[in-house]
Amino acid sequence: LYVDRIKEGDIVILMDDEGRKLRVRAEKVTKKVKGLGVANLGKLLEASFGDRVTVAAKEFTVLRPSIVDSIETMERRAQIIVPKDAAYILLHCDIGSGSLVVEAGSGSGALTTVLAWAVAPNGKVVSYDNREEHQAVARRNIERAGLSGLVEWKMGDLTEGIVETGVDAFVLDIGNPWDGVDTAAKALRKGGHLATFSPTANQVETTVKAMRERGFVGIQASELIHREMVVIDGGIRPSFDMRGHSGYICIARWLG
Ligand SMILES: C[S@@+](CC[C@H](N)C(=O)[O-])C[C@H]1O[C@@H](n2cnc3c(N)ncnc32)[C@H](O)[C@@H]1O
């Protein structure tokens, strides 16, 4: 029987019976944890992933973080790209194991987490941001997700040009993605993909115009709606707490 013991320093998810999740580090220490109170985290070192444990007088199931758990419980500074949008970007940009991906900005590192997970073990994500305090948050989140070896961090304004070439996919989640379209065209390999993420439709209009003018092809703009269902006997309905809006995604292809 395979037993997945929790080790000192492991990041673990504590899930309560309502499905709420908290992220903590397993270590021999008693300290105040946000959302939990004073907790003896050393108790986790006596458990295995999947076990039930009592921490701070509350029962939890201990989980090894999935990629979605990492995103849902991550430290946030800049607005993140949520899983439904990240998954769409991955597939439509053909990102997979071994891909070379460039993104801006790093923000809180939510998309970086998904990209790094997808390109492992031999690919690479080069992540640009022009604000050190944002990239510092992204770095911490990627370290906690155990993905540091797959990401190269760069500080600077990506719209001024970058050194990377032969890039498989390029993702722009910045306020002015149209200003990054030329940088993307110069960095992408023939057949590579560009994705942009923008909260407003005005940004989409300017971005698609810039993509067309620069010679990108197969341009598509989309919005994805995700409705979570509440499932109870005889009363299945969409959740009242649906996320109304995240942003628009534009995908385009570079043929050189
Ligand atoms: C909305 S956040 C990105 C969130 C990130 N995709 C995530 O999922 O966590 C936008 C980030 O882009 C950075 N940024 C804005 N303009 C930039 C530029 N021209 N070059 C590099 N980074 C830029 C900002 O500092 C900010 O951290």
PDB file of N, CA, C and O in Angstrom, residues 43-96:
ATOM      1  N   LYS A  43       1.662  18.781  14.144  1.00  0.00           N
ATOM      2  CA  LYS A  43       0.769  17.601  14.095  1.00  0.00           C
ATOM      3  C   LYS A  43       0.674  17.033  12.682  1.00  0.00           C
ATOM      4  O   LYS A  43       0.418  15.851  12.489  1.00  0.00           O
ATOM      5  N   LEU A  44       0.865  17.909  11.699  1.00  0.00           N
ATOM      6  CA  LEU A  44       0.758  17.457  10.299  1.00  0.00           C
ATOM      7  C   LEU A  44       1.876  16.485   9.951  1.00  0.00           C
ATOM      8  O   LEU A  44       1.733  15.648   9.060  1.00  0.00           O
ATOM      9  N   LEU A  45       3.011  16.588  10.683  1.00  0.00           N
ATOM     10  CA  LEU A  45       4.157  15.726  10.377  1.00  0.00           C
ATOM     11  C   LEU A  45       3.916  14.283  10.818  1.00  0.00           C
ATOM     12  O   LEU A  45       4.666  13.386  10.468  1.00  0.00           O
ATOM     13  N   GLU A  46       2.844  14.070  11.594  1.00  0.00           N
ATOM     14  CA  GLU A  46       2.506  12.699  12.009  1.00  0.00           C
ATOM     15  C   GLU A  46       1.483  12.089  11.044  1.00  0.00           C
ATOM     16  O   GLU A  46       1.071  10.951  11.209  1.00  0.00           O
ATOM     17  N   ALA A  47       1.071  12.849  10.018  1.00  0.00           N
ATOM     18  CA  ALA A  47      -0.011  12.387   9.127  1.00  0.00           C
ATOM     19  C   ALA A  47       0.497  12.126   7.712  1.00  0.00           C
ATOM     20  O   ALA A  47       1.648  12.416   7.378  1.00  0.00           O
ATOM     21  N   SER A  48      -0.376  11.553   6.895  1.00  0.00           N
ATOM     22  CA  SER A  48      -0.101  11.343   5.472  1.00  0.00           C
ATOM     23  C   SER A  48      -1.147  12.116   4.682  1.00  0.00           C
ATOM     24  O   SER A  48      -2.239  12.416   5.204  1.00  0.00           O
ATOM     25  N   PHE A  49      -0.833  12.434   3.415  1.00  0.00           N
ATOM     26  CA  PHE A  49      -1.823  13.099   2.568  1.00  0.00           C
ATOM     27  C   PHE A  49      -3.050  12.194   2.456  1.00  0.00           C
ATOM     28  O   PHE A  49      -2.928  10.975   2.316  1.00  0.00           O
ATOM     29  N   GLY A  50      -4.240  12.809   2.573  1.00  0.00           N
ATOM     30  CA  GLY A  50      -5.486  12.034   2.523  1.00  0.00           C
ATOM     31  C   GLY A  50      -6.050  11.756   3.902  1.00  0.00           C
ATOM     32  O   GLY A  50      -7.219  11.404   4.032  1.00  0.00           O
ATOM     33  N   ASP A  51      -5.227  11.927   4.976  1.00  0.00           N
ATOM     34  CA  ASP A  51      -5.698  11.655   6.342  1.00  0.00           C
ATOM     35  C   ASP A  51      -6.632  12.753   6.837  1.00  0.00           C
ATOM     36  O   ASP A  51      -6.600  13.878   6.341  1.00  0.00           O
ATOM     37  N   ARG A  52      -7.398  12.402   7.871  1.00  0.00           N
ATOM     38  CA  ARG A  52      -8.163  13.411   8.617  1.00  0.00           C
ATOM     39  C   ARG A  52      -7.284  13.839   9.780  1.00  0.00           C
ATOM     40  O   ARG A  52      -6.683  12.993  10.458  1.00  0.00           O
ATOM     41  N   VAL A  53      -7.179  15.134  10.025  1.00  0.00           N
ATOM     42  CA  VAL A  53      -6.399  15.616  11.174  1.00  0.00           C
ATOM     43  C   VAL A  53      -7.206  16.679  11.916  1.00  0.00           C
ATOM     44  O   VAL A  53      -8.057  17.347  11.318  1.00  0.00           O
ATOM     45  N   THR A  54      -6.919  16.819  13.204  1.00  0.00           N
ATOM     46  CA  THR A  54      -7.541  17.902  13.975  1.00  0.00           C
ATOM     47  C   THR A  54      -6.465  18.947  14.227  1.00  0.00           C
ATOM     48  O   THR A  54      -5.427  18.644  14.826  1.00  0.00           O
ATOM     49  N   VAL A  55      -6.693  20.137  13.710  1.00  0.00           N
ATOM     50  CA  VAL A  55      -5.756  21.241  13.915  1.00  0.00           C
ATOM     51  C   VAL A  55      -6.572  22.408  14.461  1.00  0.00           C
ATOM     52  O   VAL A  55      -7.644  22.718  13.922  1.00  0.00           O
ATOM     53  N   ALA A  56      -6.050  23.052  15.515  1.00  0.00           N
ATOM     54  CA  ALA A  56      -6.741  24.174  16.158  1.00  0.00           C
ATOM     55  C   ALA A  56      -8.204  23.790  16.446  1.00  0.00           C
ATOM     56  O   ALA A  56      -9.138  24.542  16.136  1.00  0.00           O
ATOM     57  N   ALA A  57      -8.390  22.592  16.985  1.00  0.00           N
ATOM     58  CA  ALA A  57      -9.701  22.076  17.417  1.00  0.00           C
ATOM     59  C   ALA A  57     -10.716  21.949  16.283  1.00  0.00           C
ATOM     60  O   ALA A  57     -11.920  21.921  16.521  1.00  0.00           O
ATOM     61  N   LYS A  58     -10.232  21.858  15.036  1.00  0.00           N
ATOM     62  CA  LYS A  58     -11.138  21.697  13.895  1.00  0.00           C
ATOM     63  C   LYS A  58     -10.667  20.535  13.030  1.00  0.00           C
ATOM     64  O   LYS A  58      -9.457  20.334  12.888  1.00  0.00           O
ATOM     65  N   GLU A  59     -11.623  19.806  12.477  1.00  0.00           N
ATOM     66  CA  GLU A  59     -11.234  18.642  11.652  1.00  0.00           C
ATOM     67  C   GLU A  59     -11.053  19.018  10.191  1.00  0.00           C
ATOM     68  O   GLU A  59     -11.881  19.758   9.630  1.00  0.00           O
ATOM     69  N   PHE A  60     -10.010  18.481   9.594  1.00  0.00           N
ATOM     70  CA  PHE A  60      -9.727  18.738   8.180  1.00  0.00           C
ATOM     71  C   PHE A  60      -9.292  17.455   7.491  1.00  0.00           C
ATOM     72  O   PHE A  60      -8.778  16.537   8.126  1.00  0.00           O
ATOM     73  N   THR A  61      -9.429  17.449   6.157  1.00  0.00           N
ATOM     74  CA  THR A  61      -8.751  16.446   5.346  1.00  0.00           C
ATOM     75  C   THR A  61      -7.499  17.123   4.796  1.00  0.00           C
ATOM     76  O   THR A  61      -7.569  18.268   4.343  1.00  0.00           O
ATOM     77  N   VAL A  62      -6.356  16.415   4.868  1.00  0.00           N
ATOM     78  CA  VAL A  62      -5.105  17.017   4.401  1.00  0.00           C
ATOM     79  C   VAL A  62      -4.861  16.590   2.961  1.00  0.00           C
ATOM     80  O   VAL A  62      -4.834  15.391   2.662  1.00  0.00           O
ATOM     81  N   LEU A  63      -4.678  17.558   2.077  1.00  0.00           N
ATOM     82  CA  LEU A  63      -4.481  17.250   0.657  1.00  0.00           C
ATOM     83  C   LEU A  63      -3.135  17.769   0.165  1.00  0.00           C
ATOM     84  O   LEU A  63      -2.686  18.840   0.593  1.00  0.00           O
ATOM     85  N   ARG A  64      -2.526  17.022  -0.761  1.00  0.00           N
ATOM     86  CA  ARG A  64      -1.365  17.568  -1.474  1.00  0.00           C
ATOM     87  C   ARG A  64      -1.940  18.557  -2.484  1.00  0.00           C
ATOM     88  O   ARG A  64      -2.892  18.215  -3.191  1.00  0.00           O
ATOM     89  N   PRO A  65      -1.412  19.794  -2.565  1.00  0.00           N
ATOM     90  CA  PRO A  65      -2.060  20.792  -3.424  1.00  0.00           C
ATOM     91  C   PRO A  65      -2.065  20.402  -4.900  1.00  0.00           C
ATOM     92  O   PRO A  65      -1.028  20.034  -5.452  1.00  0.00           O
ATOM     93  N   SER A  66      -3.235  20.474  -5.527  1.00  0.00           N
ATOM     94  CA  SER A  66      -3.322  20.352  -6.981  1.00  0.00           C
ATOM     95  C   SER A  66      -2.986  21.729  -7.557  1.00  0.00           C
ATOM     96  O   SER A  66      -2.850  22.705  -6.806  1.00  0.00           O
ATOM     97  N   ILE A  67      -2.891  21.845  -8.864  1.00  0.00           N
ATOM     98  CA  ILE A  67      -2.609  23.149  -9.467  1.00  0.00           C
ATOM     99  C   ILE A  67      -3.741  24.132  -9.139  1.00  0.00           C
ATOM    100  O   ILE A  67      -3.499  25.284  -8.783  1.00  0.00           O
ATOM    101  N   VAL A  68      -4.984  23.663  -9.219  1.00  0.00           N
ATOM    102  CA  VAL A  68      -6.113  24.552  -8.901  1.00  0.00           C
ATOM    103  C   VAL A  68      -6.084  24.953  -7.418  1.00  0.00           C
ATOM    104  O   VAL A  68      -6.321  26.113  -7.070  1.00  0.00           O
ATOM    105  N   ASP A  69      -5.738  23.997  -6.520  1.00  0.00           N
ATOM    106  CA  ASP A  69      -5.605  24.349  -5.095  1.00  0.00           C
ATOM    107  C   ASP A  69      -4.554  25.446  -4.920  1.00  0.00           C
ATOM    108  O   ASP A  69      -4.732  26.387  -4.148  1.00  0.00           O
ATOM    109  N   SER A  70      -3.439  25.305  -5.645  1.00  0.00           N
ATOM    110  CA  SER A  70      -2.353  26.300  -5.517  1.00  0.00           C
ATOM    111  C   SER A  70      -2.866  27.679  -5.913  1.00  0.00           C
ATOM    112  O   SER A  70      -2.559  28.681  -5.260  1.00  0.00           O
ATOM    113  N   ILE A  71      -3.660  27.736  -6.991  1.00  0.00           N
ATOM    114  CA  ILE A  71      -4.170  29.029  -7.450  1.00  0.00           C
ATOM    115  C   ILE A  71      -5.209  29.575  -6.467  1.00  0.00           C
ATOM    116  O   ILE A  71      -5.171  30.741  -6.092  1.00  0.00           O
ATOM    117  N   GLU A  72      -6.120  28.695  -6.035  1.00  0.00           N
ATOM    118  CA  GLU A  72      -7.207  29.165  -5.155  1.00  0.00           C
ATOM    119  C   GLU A  72      -6.714  29.679  -3.812  1.00  0.00           C
ATOM    120  O   GLU A  72      -7.386  30.484  -3.174  1.00  0.00           O
ATOM    121  N   THR A  73      -5.554  29.179  -3.366  1.00  0.00           N
ATOM    122  CA  THR A  73      -5.090  29.558  -2.024  1.00  0.00           C
ATOM    123  C   THR A  73      -3.866  30.480  -2.084  1.00  0.00           C
ATOM    124  O   THR A  73      -3.241  30.737  -1.068  1.00  0.00           O
ATOM    125  N   MET A  74      -3.515  30.962  -3.285  1.00  0.00           N
ATOM    126  CA  MET A  74      -2.269  31.733  -3.390  1.00  0.00           C
ATOM    127  C   MET A  74      -2.403  33.157  -2.858  1.00  0.00           C
ATOM    128  O   MET A  74      -3.505  33.707  -2.777  1.00  0.00           O
ATOM    129  N   GLU A  75      -1.238  33.702  -2.485  1.00  0.00           N
ATOM    130  CA  GLU A  75      -1.153  35.107  -2.070  1.00  0.00           C
ATOM    131  C   GLU A  75      -1.458  35.960  -3.297  1.00  0.00           C
ATOM    132  O   GLU A  75      -0.955  35.678  -4.379  1.00  0.00           O
ATOM    133  N   ARG A  76      -2.313  37.001  -3.136  1.00  0.00           N
ATOM    134  CA  ARG A  76      -2.682  37.807  -4.312  1.00  0.00           C
ATOM    135  C   ARG A  76      -2.305  39.261  -4.134  1.00  0.00           C
ATOM    136  O   ARG A  76      -2.515  39.832  -3.069  1.00  0.00           O
ATOM    137  N   ARG A  77      -1.798  39.816  -5.165  1.00  0.00           N
ATOM    138  CA  ARG A  77      -1.560  41.270  -5.193  1.00  0.00           C
ATOM    139  C   ARG A  77      -2.277  41.789  -6.430  1.00  0.00           C
ATOM    140  O   ARG A  77      -3.280  42.447  -6.335  1.00  0.00           O
ATOM    141  N   ALA A  78      -1.773  41.422  -7.624  1.00  0.00           N
ATOM    142  CA  ALA A  78      -2.464  41.792  -8.861  1.00  0.00           C
ATOM    143  C   ALA A  78      -3.598  40.790  -9.107  1.00  0.00           C
ATOM    144  O   ALA A  78      -3.558  39.653  -8.626  1.00  0.00           O
ATOM    145  N   GLN A  79      -4.593  41.209  -9.881  1.00  0.00           N
ATOM    146  CA  GLN A  79      -5.735  40.369 -10.275  1.00  0.00           C
ATOM    147  C   GLN A  79      -5.234  39.134 -11.036  1.00  0.00           C
ATOM    148  O   GLN A  79      -4.424  39.277 -11.960  1.00  0.00           O
ATOM    149  N   ILE A  80      -5.737  37.953 -10.691  1.00  0.00           N
ATOM    150  CA  ILE A  80      -5.200  36.735 -11.315  1.00  0.00           C
ATOM    151  C   ILE A  80      -6.055  36.268 -12.510  1.00  0.00           C
ATOM    152  O   ILE A  80      -7.215  36.657 -12.655  1.00  0.00           O
ATOM    153  N   ILE A  81      -5.449  35.417 -13.333  1.00  0.00           N
ATOM    154  CA  ILE A  81      -6.197  34.707 -14.379  1.00  0.00           C
ATOM    155  C   ILE A  81      -6.730  33.424 -13.743  1.00  0.00           C
ATOM    156  O   ILE A  81      -5.961  32.643 -13.177  1.00  0.00           O
ATOM    157  N   VAL A  82      -8.040  33.217 -13.813  1.00  0.00           N
ATOM    158  CA  VAL A  82      -8.671  32.096 -13.106  1.00  0.00           C
ATOM    159  C   VAL A  82      -8.577  30.812 -13.955  1.00  0.00           C
ATOM    160  O   VAL A  82      -8.339  30.876 -15.162  1.00  0.00           O
ATOM    161  N   PRO A  83      -8.750  29.641 -13.304  1.00  0.00           N
ATOM    162  CA  PRO A  83      -8.519  28.370 -14.008  1.00  0.00           C
ATOM    163  C   PRO A  83      -9.251  28.210 -15.342  1.00  0.00           C
ATOM    164  O   PRO A  83      -8.676  27.711 -16.307  1.00  0.00           O
ATOM    165  N   LYS A  84     -10.514  28.606 -15.454  1.00  0.00           N
ATOM    166  CA  LYS A  84     -11.230  28.391 -16.729  1.00  0.00           C
ATOM    167  C   LYS A  84     -10.518  29.122 -17.870  1.00  0.00           C
ATOM    168  O   LYS A  84     -10.424  28.604 -18.988  1.00  0.00           O
ATOM    169  N   ASP A  85     -10.025  30.319 -17.619  1.00  0.00           N
ATOM    170  CA  ASP A  85      -9.359  31.101 -18.663  1.00  0.00           C
ATOM    171  C   ASP A  85      -7.949  30.560 -18.926  1.00  0.00           C
ATOM    172  O   ASP A  85      -7.500  30.495 -20.073  1.00  0.00           O
ATOM    173  N   ALA A  86      -7.260  30.150 -17.861  1.00  0.00           N
ATOM    174  CA  ALA A  86      -5.907  29.606 -18.025  1.00  0.00           C
ATOM    175  C   ALA A  86      -5.949  28.325 -18.852  1.00  0.00           C
ATOM    176  O   ALA A  86      -5.102  28.100 -19.730  1.00  0.00           O
ATOM    177  N   ALA A  87      -6.946  27.472 -18.590  1.00  0.00           N
ATOM    178  CA  ALA A  87      -7.056  26.197 -19.320  1.00  0.00           C
ATOM    179  C   ALA A  87      -7.292  26.456 -20.809  1.00  0.00           C
ATOM    180  O   ALA A  87      -6.713  25.783 -21.679  1.00  0.00           O
ATOM    181  N   TYR A  88      -8.123  27.443 -21.109  1.00  0.00           N
ATOM    182  CA  TYR A  88      -8.422  27.790 -22.512  1.00  0.00           C
ATOM    183  C   TYR A  88      -7.147  28.291 -23.215  1.00  0.00           C
ATOM    184  O   TYR A  88      -6.849  27.912 -24.345  1.00  0.00           O
ATOM    185  N   ILE A  89      -6.399  29.131 -22.518  1.00  0.00           N
ATOM    186  CA  ILE A  89      -5.154  29.669 -23.091  1.00  0.00           C
ATOM    187  C   ILE A  89      -4.184  28.527 -23.397  1.00  0.00           C
ATOM    188  O   ILE A  89      -3.586  28.472 -24.471  1.00  0.00           O
ATOM    189  N   LEU A  90      -4.052  27.595 -22.467  1.00  0.00           N
ATOM    190  CA  LEU A  90      -3.132  26.465 -22.682  1.00  0.00           C
ATOM    191  C   LEU A  90      -3.468  25.717 -23.961  1.00  0.00           C
ATOM    192  O   LEU A  90      -2.607  25.480 -24.810  1.00  0.00           O
ATOM    193  N   LEU A  91      -4.738  25.331 -24.105  1.00  0.00           N
ATOM    194  CA  LEU A  91      -5.139  24.514 -25.259  1.00  0.00           C
ATOM    195  C   LEU A  91      -5.052  25.285 -26.567  1.00  0.00           C
ATOM    196  O   LEU A  91      -4.545  24.784 -27.564  1.00  0.00           O
ATOM    197  N   HIS A  92      -5.541  26.521 -26.556  1.00  0.00           N
ATOM    198  CA  HIS A  92      -5.577  27.287 -27.806  1.00  0.00           C
ATOM    199  C   HIS A  92      -4.215  27.805 -28.226  1.00  0.00           C
ATOM    200  O   HIS A  92      -4.033  28.190 -29.387  1.00  0.00           O
ATOM    201  N   CYS A  93      -3.248  27.789 -27.314  1.00  0.00           N
ATOM    202  CA  CYS A  93      -1.880  28.182 -27.687  1.00  0.00           C
ATOM    203  C   CYS A  93      -1.002  26.951 -27.839  1.00  0.00           C
ATOM    204  O   CYS A  93       0.216  27.079 -28.006  1.00  0.00           O
ATOM    205  N   ASP A  94      -1.618  25.763 -27.765  1.00  0.00           N
ATOM    206  CA  ASP A  94      -0.859  24.529 -28.006  1.00  0.00           C
ATOM    207  C   ASP A  94       0.320  24.382 -27.043  1.00  0.00           C
ATOM    208  O   ASP A  94       1.395  23.936 -27.433  1.00  0.00           O
ATOM    209  N   ILE A  95       0.126  24.797 -25.796  1.00  0.00           N
ATOM    210  CA  ILE A  95       1.212  24.753 -24.805  1.00  0.00           C
ATOM    211  C   ILE A  95       1.219  23.389 -24.131  1.00  0.00           C
ATOM    212  O   ILE A  95       0.186  22.904 -23.677  1.00  0.00           O
ATOM    213  N   GLY A  96       2.388  22.773 -24.104  1.00  0.00           N
ATOM    214  CA  GLY A  96       2.501  21.469 -23.472  1.00  0.00           C
ATOM    215  C   GLY A  96       3.927  21.224 -23.028  1.00  0.00           C
ATOM    216  O   GLY A  96       4.776  22.128 -23.073  1.00  0.00           O
TER     217      GLY A  96
END
